Amino acid sequence: MIQAKAYGVNDSKALFQPMTIERRDPKPDDVVIEIAYCGICHSDIHTARGEWSGTQYPCVPGHEIVGHVVAVGKKVKKFKLGETVGVGCFVDSCGKCAPCKSNEEQFCEKGTTYTYNSPVKEGGYTYGGYSSHITVKQDYVLKIKKGLPLDRVAPLLCAGITTYSPLKRYGTKKGKKVGVVGLGGLGHMAVKIAKAMGAEVTVFSTSPEKAADAKKLGAKHFVYSKEKANFHPLAKKFDLIIDSVSATHNLTPYLQTLKIDGTMVLLGVPPEPSQVVASALIGGRKRLTGSLIGGIKETQEMLNFCATKKVFSDIELIGADKINEAYDRTVNGDVKYRFVIDAKTF
Ligand code: NAP
Ligand code: ZN
Ligand code: ZN
């Protein structure tokens, strides 16, 4: 067993504190990674604070992981010692069911093993990337091109793929108008990626002070979403809306801004249900749908796309002792636009 340094919580109200966790020695197909950086996703916060049911404690979150290979199992062919790699939201799946066979392991019928808080066959639960090391099967490890700013790459492993996947699926390209609701970790990546795909982007935000940033990130328009009147001129304007809001909110005004056959994709997972007025969908045959991260193949495609287009996250790099503060600031919408933990500080 490998003794890894980590930061975790012992219950939903507890503060993060240093702990030691065990990582398995590499099996023939495993890669051992020394973590360099790990992003803080709002899903980490929902989980650590018990906002979704089923959190197992102690909980060590983190699924935006970048690091270097420090050991490999006997059968590992894909990775070499020293190579720069990434790990995203899941670390195993059955590999045999229809979704796994079609590169959508996030929908594994036997249950995807998420990077943290998922049961492990041998007993216990997975621990995530707020730690010094992690052992992962090679098929669930991503390649990161040389020479990239690794701290700014880490958030691509969740925020990047979660926004890239629906943007691509629903045909984002030049001539399309895309709305992004919520300018946080996911939202700012949605803006950058949609812009890189050629779309005209509008940001809907509850934070008027983010207007200048939205433009810098690549948005053409900024809409202060707390002012109802701001929605009136936008009726039937958008082909696609990506909603990344982490809290319960009214979806109806956004549906009204979609064109006929337009699509609104929910990415945020507020603990409470959001309201929808049926007529907002019916008039204009609009689609309200959701999207969950992306499979390994698409995640690799996204990493290559972002490397080519030079699309990386805007981050605040912190030491592990600042995780508690970073959680509070993220919940208060005070992050530009992703906190990333320097793993040297675990
Ligand atoms: P984040 O950085 O906290 O961003 C969320 C943004 O939502 C905030 O910056 C804020 O933007 C807006 N917001 C927050 N509270 C709001 C409220 N009460 N009313 C309206 N807007 C509000 O979070 P994130 O890491 O991007 O994650 C966002 C959500 O996506 C979370 O629920 C997370 O669990 C989920 N998620 C889903 C997937 C998936 O696969 N579907 C993957 C990762 C994360 P403004 O200040 O601009 O309004
Ligand atoms: Zn995430
Ligand atoms: Zn499967």
Coordinates of C-alpha atoms and ligand atoms in Angstrom, one line a residue:
M1 CA 0.0 0.0 0.0
I2 CA 1.1 3.6 -0.7
Q3 CA 0.6 6.1 2.1
A4 CA -0.7 9.3 0.5
K5 CA -1.2 12.7 2.1
A6 CA -4.7 14.0 1.7
Y7 CA -7.2 16.6 2.8
G8 CA -10.7 15.4 3.7
V9 CA -13.7 15.9 5.9
N10 CA -15.1 13.6 8.6
D11 CA -18.8 14.8 8.4
S12 CA -21.0 17.2 6.5
K13 CA -20.3 20.1 8.9
A14 CA -16.6 19.5 9.4
L15 CA -13.7 21.5 8.1
F16 CA -11.1 20.0 5.8
Q17 CA -8.1 18.7 7.6
P18 CA -4.9 16.8 6.7
M19 CA -5.3 13.0 6.7
T20 CA -3.3 10.0 5.5
I21 CA -5.1 7.6 3.0
E22 CA -4.0 4.4 1.4
R23 CA -3.6 3.9 -2.4
R24 CA -3.3 0.4 -3.8
D25 CA 0.1 -0.8 -5.1
P26 CA -0.2 -1.0 -8.9
K27 CA -2.0 -4.0 -10.3
P28 CA -0.8 -5.1 -13.8
D29 CA -3.1 -2.5 -15.5
D30 CA -2.6 0.3 -13.0
V31 CA -0.8 3.6 -13.2
V32 CA 0.4 5.4 -10.0
I33 CA 0.2 9.2 -10.3
E34 CA 1.9 11.8 -8.2
I35 CA -0.7 14.6 -8.3
A36 CA 0.5 18.1 -9.2
Y37 CA -2.8 20.0 -9.2
C38 CA -6.5 19.4 -8.4
G39 CA -9.4 21.7 -9.2
I40 CA -12.3 22.4 -6.8
C41 CA -15.6 21.6 -8.5
H42 CA -18.9 22.6 -7.0
S43 CA -19.8 18.9 -7.0
D44 CA -17.0 18.4 -4.5
I45 CA -18.8 21.0 -2.3
H46 CA -22.2 19.4 -2.7
T47 CA -20.7 16.0 -1.8
A48 CA -18.4 17.0 1.1
R49 CA -21.2 19.0 2.7
G50 CA -23.8 16.2 2.3
E51 CA -26.1 18.2 0.0
W52 CA -26.6 15.2 -2.1
S53 CA -27.6 12.0 -0.3
G54 CA -25.1 9.2 0.1
T55 CA -21.8 10.9 1.1
Q56 CA -19.5 8.5 2.9
Y57 CA -17.1 9.9 5.5
P58 CA -14.3 10.5 5.7
C59 CA -14.7 12.1 2.3
V60 CA -11.7 13.2 0.1
P61 CA -13.1 14.9 -3.0
G62 CA -11.4 16.0 -6.2
H63 CA -11.9 15.0 -9.8
E64 CA -9.9 17.5 -11.7
I65 CA -6.5 15.9 -11.4
V66 CA -3.3 16.5 -13.3
G67 CA 0.0 14.8 -12.3
H68 CA 2.9 12.6 -13.4
V69 CA 3.3 8.9 -13.6
V70 CA 5.6 7.5 -10.9
A71 CA 4.9 3.8 -11.2
V72 CA 3.2 1.5 -13.7
G73 CA 1.9 -2.1 -13.5
K74 CA 3.4 -5.0 -15.6
K75 CA 0.9 -4.8 -18.4
V76 CA 0.7 -1.0 -18.8
K77 CA 1.5 -0.1 -22.4
K78 CA -0.2 3.3 -22.7
F79 CA 1.9 5.3 -20.2
K80 CA 5.5 5.7 -19.3
L81 CA 7.2 6.9 -16.1
G82 CA 7.3 10.7 -15.9
E83 CA 4.5 11.2 -18.4
T84 CA 2.0 14.0 -17.7
V85 CA -1.5 12.6 -17.2
G86 CA -5.0 13.6 -16.1
V87 CA -7.8 11.9 -14.2
G88 CA -11.4 13.1 -14.4
C89 CA -14.6 12.2 -12.7
F90 CA -14.5 8.4 -12.9
V91 CA -11.8 5.7 -12.5
D92 CA -13.6 2.5 -13.5
S93 CA -16.7 1.0 -15.2
C94 CA -17.6 -2.5 -16.3
G95 CA -16.2 -2.1 -19.9
K96 CA -18.8 -4.6 -21.3
C97 CA -22.2 -2.9 -21.2
A98 CA -23.7 -1.0 -24.2
P99 CA -22.8 2.5 -22.9
C100 CA -19.2 1.3 -22.0
K101 CA -18.8 -0.2 -25.4
S102 CA -19.9 3.1 -27.0
N103 CA -17.4 5.1 -25.1
E104 CA -20.0 6.5 -22.6
E105 CA -18.6 5.0 -19.4
Q106 CA -20.3 7.7 -17.4
F107 CA -23.6 5.8 -18.0
C108 CA -22.2 2.3 -17.2
E109 CA -25.2 0.0 -16.5
K110 CA -23.2 -1.8 -13.7
G111 CA -22.5 1.6 -12.1
T112 CA -19.6 3.9 -12.9
T113 CA -16.9 4.0 -10.2
Y114 CA -16.5 7.7 -9.6
T115 CA -13.2 9.2 -8.6
Y116 CA -14.5 9.8 -5.0
N117 CA -17.3 8.5 -2.9
S118 CA -17.9 5.4 -5.0
P119 CA -17.9 1.9 -3.5
V120 CA -14.9 -0.2 -4.3
K121 CA -15.1 -4.0 -4.8
E122 CA -12.5 -4.7 -2.1
G123 CA -14.4 -2.6 0.4
G124 CA -14.5 1.0 1.3
Y125 CA -15.0 4.0 -1.0
T126 CA -12.9 5.9 -3.5
Y127 CA -10.9 8.9 -2.5
G128 CA -10.3 11.8 -4.9
G129 CA -7.6 14.1 -5.9
Y130 CA -7.2 16.3 -2.8
S131 CA -4.2 14.1 -2.2
S132 CA -0.5 13.5 -3.1
H133 CA -1.0 10.3 -5.1
I134 CA -3.7 8.2 -6.8
T135 CA -3.7 4.7 -8.4
V136 CA -5.9 4.4 -11.5
K137 CA -6.4 1.7 -14.2
Q138 CA -4.7 2.9 -17.4
D139 CA -7.9 2.9 -19.4
Y140 CA -9.3 5.7 -17.2
V141 CA -6.2 7.9 -17.4
L142 CA -5.9 10.8 -19.9
K143 CA -2.9 12.0 -21.8
I144 CA -1.8 15.7 -21.4
K145 CA 0.3 17.2 -24.1
K146 CA 3.7 18.6 -23.2
G147 CA 4.3 22.3 -22.4
L148 CA 0.8 23.2 -21.1
P149 CA 0.1 25.2 -18.0
L150 CA -0.9 22.2 -15.8
D151 CA -2.6 24.2 -13.1
R152 CA -4.9 25.7 -15.7
V153 CA -5.4 22.3 -17.4
A154 CA -6.7 20.6 -14.3
P155 CA -10.2 22.0 -14.4
L156 CA -10.6 20.7 -18.0
L157 CA -11.0 17.2 -16.5
C158 CA -14.4 18.1 -15.2
A159 CA -15.5 21.6 -16.1
G160 CA -14.0 21.3 -19.6
I161 CA -15.5 18.0 -20.6
T162 CA -18.9 18.7 -18.9
T163 CA -19.3 21.8 -21.2
Y164 CA -17.5 20.5 -24.3
S165 CA -19.7 17.5 -24.6
P166 CA -23.2 19.2 -24.9
L167 CA -21.7 22.1 -26.9
K168 CA -20.4 19.6 -29.5
R169 CA -23.5 17.3 -29.3
Y170 CA -25.9 20.2 -30.1
G171 CA -23.9 21.6 -33.0
T172 CA -22.1 24.6 -31.7
K173 CA -20.3 26.3 -34.6
K174 CA -20.0 29.6 -36.4
G175 CA -23.4 31.2 -36.9
K176 CA -24.9 29.6 -33.8
K177 CA -26.0 31.7 -30.8
V178 CA -25.3 30.1 -27.4
G179 CA -26.4 31.3 -24.0
V180 CA -24.4 30.4 -20.9
V181 CA -26.2 30.6 -17.5
G182 CA -24.0 31.1 -14.5
L183 CA -20.4 32.3 -14.8
G184 CA -18.6 30.0 -12.4
G185 CA -16.2 27.1 -13.1
L186 CA -18.3 25.3 -15.6
G187 CA -19.8 28.5 -17.1
H188 CA -16.5 30.2 -17.8
M189 CA -15.3 27.0 -19.6
A190 CA -18.6 26.9 -21.6
V191 CA -17.9 30.5 -22.8
K192 CA -14.4 29.8 -23.8
I193 CA -15.1 26.5 -25.6
A194 CA -18.3 27.8 -27.3
K195 CA -16.3 30.8 -28.5
A196 CA -13.5 28.5 -29.7
M197 CA -16.1 26.5 -31.6
G198 CA -17.1 29.7 -33.4
A199 CA -20.4 30.5 -31.7
E200 CA -21.7 34.0 -30.6
V201 CA -21.9 33.7 -26.8
T202 CA -24.2 35.5 -24.3
V203 CA -23.7 35.2 -20.5
F204 CA -26.6 35.3 -18.1
S205 CA -25.4 36.1 -14.7
T206 CA -26.6 37.1 -11.3
S207 CA -23.4 39.0 -10.7
P208 CA -23.2 42.4 -12.6
E209 CA -19.6 42.8 -11.6
K210 CA -18.7 39.8 -13.9
A211 CA -19.7 41.7 -17.0
A212 CA -16.2 42.8 -18.0
D213 CA -14.8 39.4 -17.4
A214 CA -17.5 37.7 -19.5
K215 CA -16.4 39.8 -22.4
K216 CA -12.7 39.0 -21.8
L217 CA -13.5 35.3 -21.7
G218 CA -15.1 35.6 -25.1
A219 CA -18.8 36.5 -24.6
K220 CA -20.3 39.1 -26.9
H221 CA -23.2 40.0 -24.6
F222 CA -23.8 40.0 -20.9
V223 CA -27.3 39.8 -19.4
Y224 CA -27.9 40.6 -15.7
S225 CA -30.4 37.8 -15.0
K226 CA -32.0 39.2 -11.9
E227 CA -33.7 41.9 -14.0
K228 CA -36.7 40.3 -15.7
A229 CA -37.0 43.1 -18.3
N230 CA -33.6 42.1 -19.6
F231 CA -35.1 38.9 -21.0
H232 CA -37.8 40.6 -23.2
P233 CA -35.5 41.5 -26.2
L234 CA -34.0 38.1 -26.2
A235 CA -37.2 36.1 -27.1
K236 CA -36.4 33.3 -29.7
K237 CA -32.7 34.3 -29.9
F238 CA -30.7 31.2 -28.9
D239 CA -30.0 27.9 -30.5
L240 CA -28.6 26.4 -27.3
I241 CA -28.5 27.3 -23.7
I242 CA -26.0 25.7 -21.3
D243 CA -27.2 26.1 -17.7
S244 CA -24.4 25.6 -15.1
V245 CA -26.2 27.1 -12.1
S246 CA -25.6 25.2 -8.8
A247 CA -28.7 26.5 -7.0
T248 CA -32.4 26.1 -7.6
H249 CA -33.7 28.7 -10.1
N250 CA -36.6 29.4 -12.5
L251 CA -35.9 27.8 -15.9
T252 CA -38.9 29.3 -17.7
P253 CA -37.4 32.7 -18.7
Y254 CA -34.4 31.0 -20.3
L255 CA -36.7 28.6 -22.3
Q256 CA -38.5 31.6 -23.7
T257 CA -35.2 32.9 -25.2
L258 CA -34.7 29.7 -27.3
K259 CA -35.5 29.5 -31.0
I260 CA -37.9 27.0 -32.4
D261 CA -36.4 23.5 -31.8
G262 CA -33.8 25.1 -29.5
T263 CA -32.2 23.2 -26.7
M264 CA -31.5 24.0 -23.1
V265 CA -29.0 21.7 -21.3
L266 CA -29.0 21.5 -17.5
L267 CA -25.5 20.8 -16.1
G268 CA -26.0 22.1 -12.5
V269 CA -27.4 19.7 -9.9
P270 CA -29.1 21.8 -7.3
P271 CA -30.3 19.8 -4.3
E272 CA -33.9 21.0 -4.8
P273 CA -36.1 20.8 -8.0
S274 CA -36.4 23.7 -10.3
Q275 CA -39.8 24.9 -11.8
V276 CA -40.7 24.7 -15.5
V277 CA -43.8 26.1 -17.1
A278 CA -44.9 23.6 -19.8
S279 CA -46.1 26.2 -22.3
A280 CA -42.5 27.6 -22.5
L281 CA -41.4 24.2 -24.0
I282 CA -44.5 23.5 -26.1
G283 CA -44.5 26.8 -28.0
G284 CA -41.5 26.3 -30.2
R285 CA -41.1 22.6 -29.6
K286 CA -38.1 23.2 -27.3
R287 CA -36.0 20.6 -25.7
L288 CA -35.0 20.6 -22.0
T289 CA -32.3 18.1 -21.4
G290 CA -29.2 17.3 -19.2
S291 CA -25.7 16.1 -19.7
L292 CA -23.3 14.3 -17.5
I293 CA -19.5 14.9 -17.9
G294 CA -18.3 12.8 -20.9
G295 CA -16.6 9.4 -21.7
I296 CA -12.9 8.9 -21.8
K297 CA -12.6 9.1 -25.6
E298 CA -14.5 12.4 -25.7
T299 CA -12.5 13.7 -22.7
Q300 CA -9.3 13.0 -24.6
E301 CA -10.7 14.7 -27.7
M302 CA -11.6 17.8 -25.5
L303 CA -8.1 17.9 -24.0
N304 CA -6.6 17.8 -27.5
F305 CA -9.1 20.5 -28.7
C306 CA -8.3 22.8 -25.7
A307 CA -4.5 22.3 -26.2
T308 CA -4.8 23.2 -29.9
K309 CA -7.1 26.2 -29.3
K310 CA -5.1 27.3 -26.2
V311 CA -8.2 27.1 -24.1
F312 CA -7.5 26.8 -20.4
S313 CA -9.2 27.6 -17.1
D314 CA -8.8 31.0 -15.4
I315 CA -7.8 29.9 -11.9
E316 CA -6.8 31.0 -8.4
L317 CA -4.1 28.7 -7.2
I318 CA -4.3 27.9 -3.5
G319 CA -2.5 25.8 -0.8
A320 CA -4.5 22.9 0.8
D321 CA -4.9 25.0 4.0
K322 CA -7.2 27.4 2.1
I323 CA -9.7 24.7 0.9
N324 CA -12.3 25.7 3.6
E325 CA -12.1 29.3 2.6
A326 CA -12.3 28.4 -1.1
Y327 CA -15.5 26.4 -0.5
D328 CA -17.2 29.4 1.1
R329 CA -16.0 31.7 -1.6
T330 CA -17.2 29.4 -4.4
V331 CA -20.7 29.1 -2.8
N332 CA -20.8 32.9 -2.6
G333 CA -20.0 33.2 -6.3
D334 CA -16.6 34.7 -5.4
V335 CA -14.2 32.7 -7.6
K336 CA -12.4 33.7 -10.8
Y337 CA -13.1 31.2 -12.1
R338 CA -11.8 28.0 -10.5
F339 CA -9.9 27.3 -7.4
V340 CA -7.0 24.8 -8.0
I341 CA -5.0 23.2 -5.2
D342 CA -1.3 23.0 -5.4
A343 CA -0.7 19.3 -4.5
K344 CA 2.7 20.1 -3.1
T345 CA 0.9 21.6 -0.1
F346 CA -0.9 18.4 1.0
Ligands
NAP1 P1 -19.6 27.3 -9.5 O1 -18.2 27.6 -9.9 O2 -20.0 27.6 -8.1 O3 -20.6 28.2 -10.5 C1 -22.0 28.2 -10.3 C2 -22.5 29.5 -10.8 O4 -23.9 29.5 -10.7 C3 -22.0 30.7 -9.9 O5 -20.8 31.2 -10.2 C4 -23.1 31.7 -10.2 O6 -22.9 32.4 -11.4 C5 -24.4 30.8 -10.4 N1 -25.2 30.8 -9.2 C6 -24.9 30.4 -8.0 N2 -25.9 30.5 -7.1 C7 -26.9 31.0 -7.9 C8 -28.3 31.3 -7.6 N3 -28.8 31.2 -6.3 N4 -29.1 31.8 -8.6 C9 -28.6 31.9 -9.8 N5 -27.3 31.7 -10.1 C10 -26.5 31.2 -9.2 O7 -20.0 25.8 -9.7 P2 -19.5 24.8 -10.9 O8 -18.3 24.0 -10.3 O9 -19.4 25.5 -12.1 O10 -20.7 23.7 -10.9 C11 -22.0 24.2 -11.2 C12 -23.0 23.0 -11.0 O11 -22.7 22.0 -12.0 C13 -22.9 22.4 -9.7 O12 -24.3 22.0 -9.2 C14 -22.2 21.1 -9.9 O13 -22.4 20.0 -9.0 C15 -22.7 20.7 -11.3 N6 -21.8 19.9 -12.1 C16 -22.4 19.1 -13.0 C17 -21.7 18.3 -13.8 C18 -22.4 17.4 -14.9 O14 -21.7 16.5 -15.4 N7 -23.6 17.7 -15.2 C19 -20.3 18.3 -13.8 C20 -19.7 19.2 -12.9 C21 -20.4 20.0 -12.1 P3 -23.2 34.0 -11.6 O15 -22.5 34.7 -10.5 O16 -22.7 34.3 -12.9 O17 -24.7 34.1 -11.5
ZN2 ZN -16.9 18.3 -11.3
ZN3 ZN -20.5 -0.6 -18.3

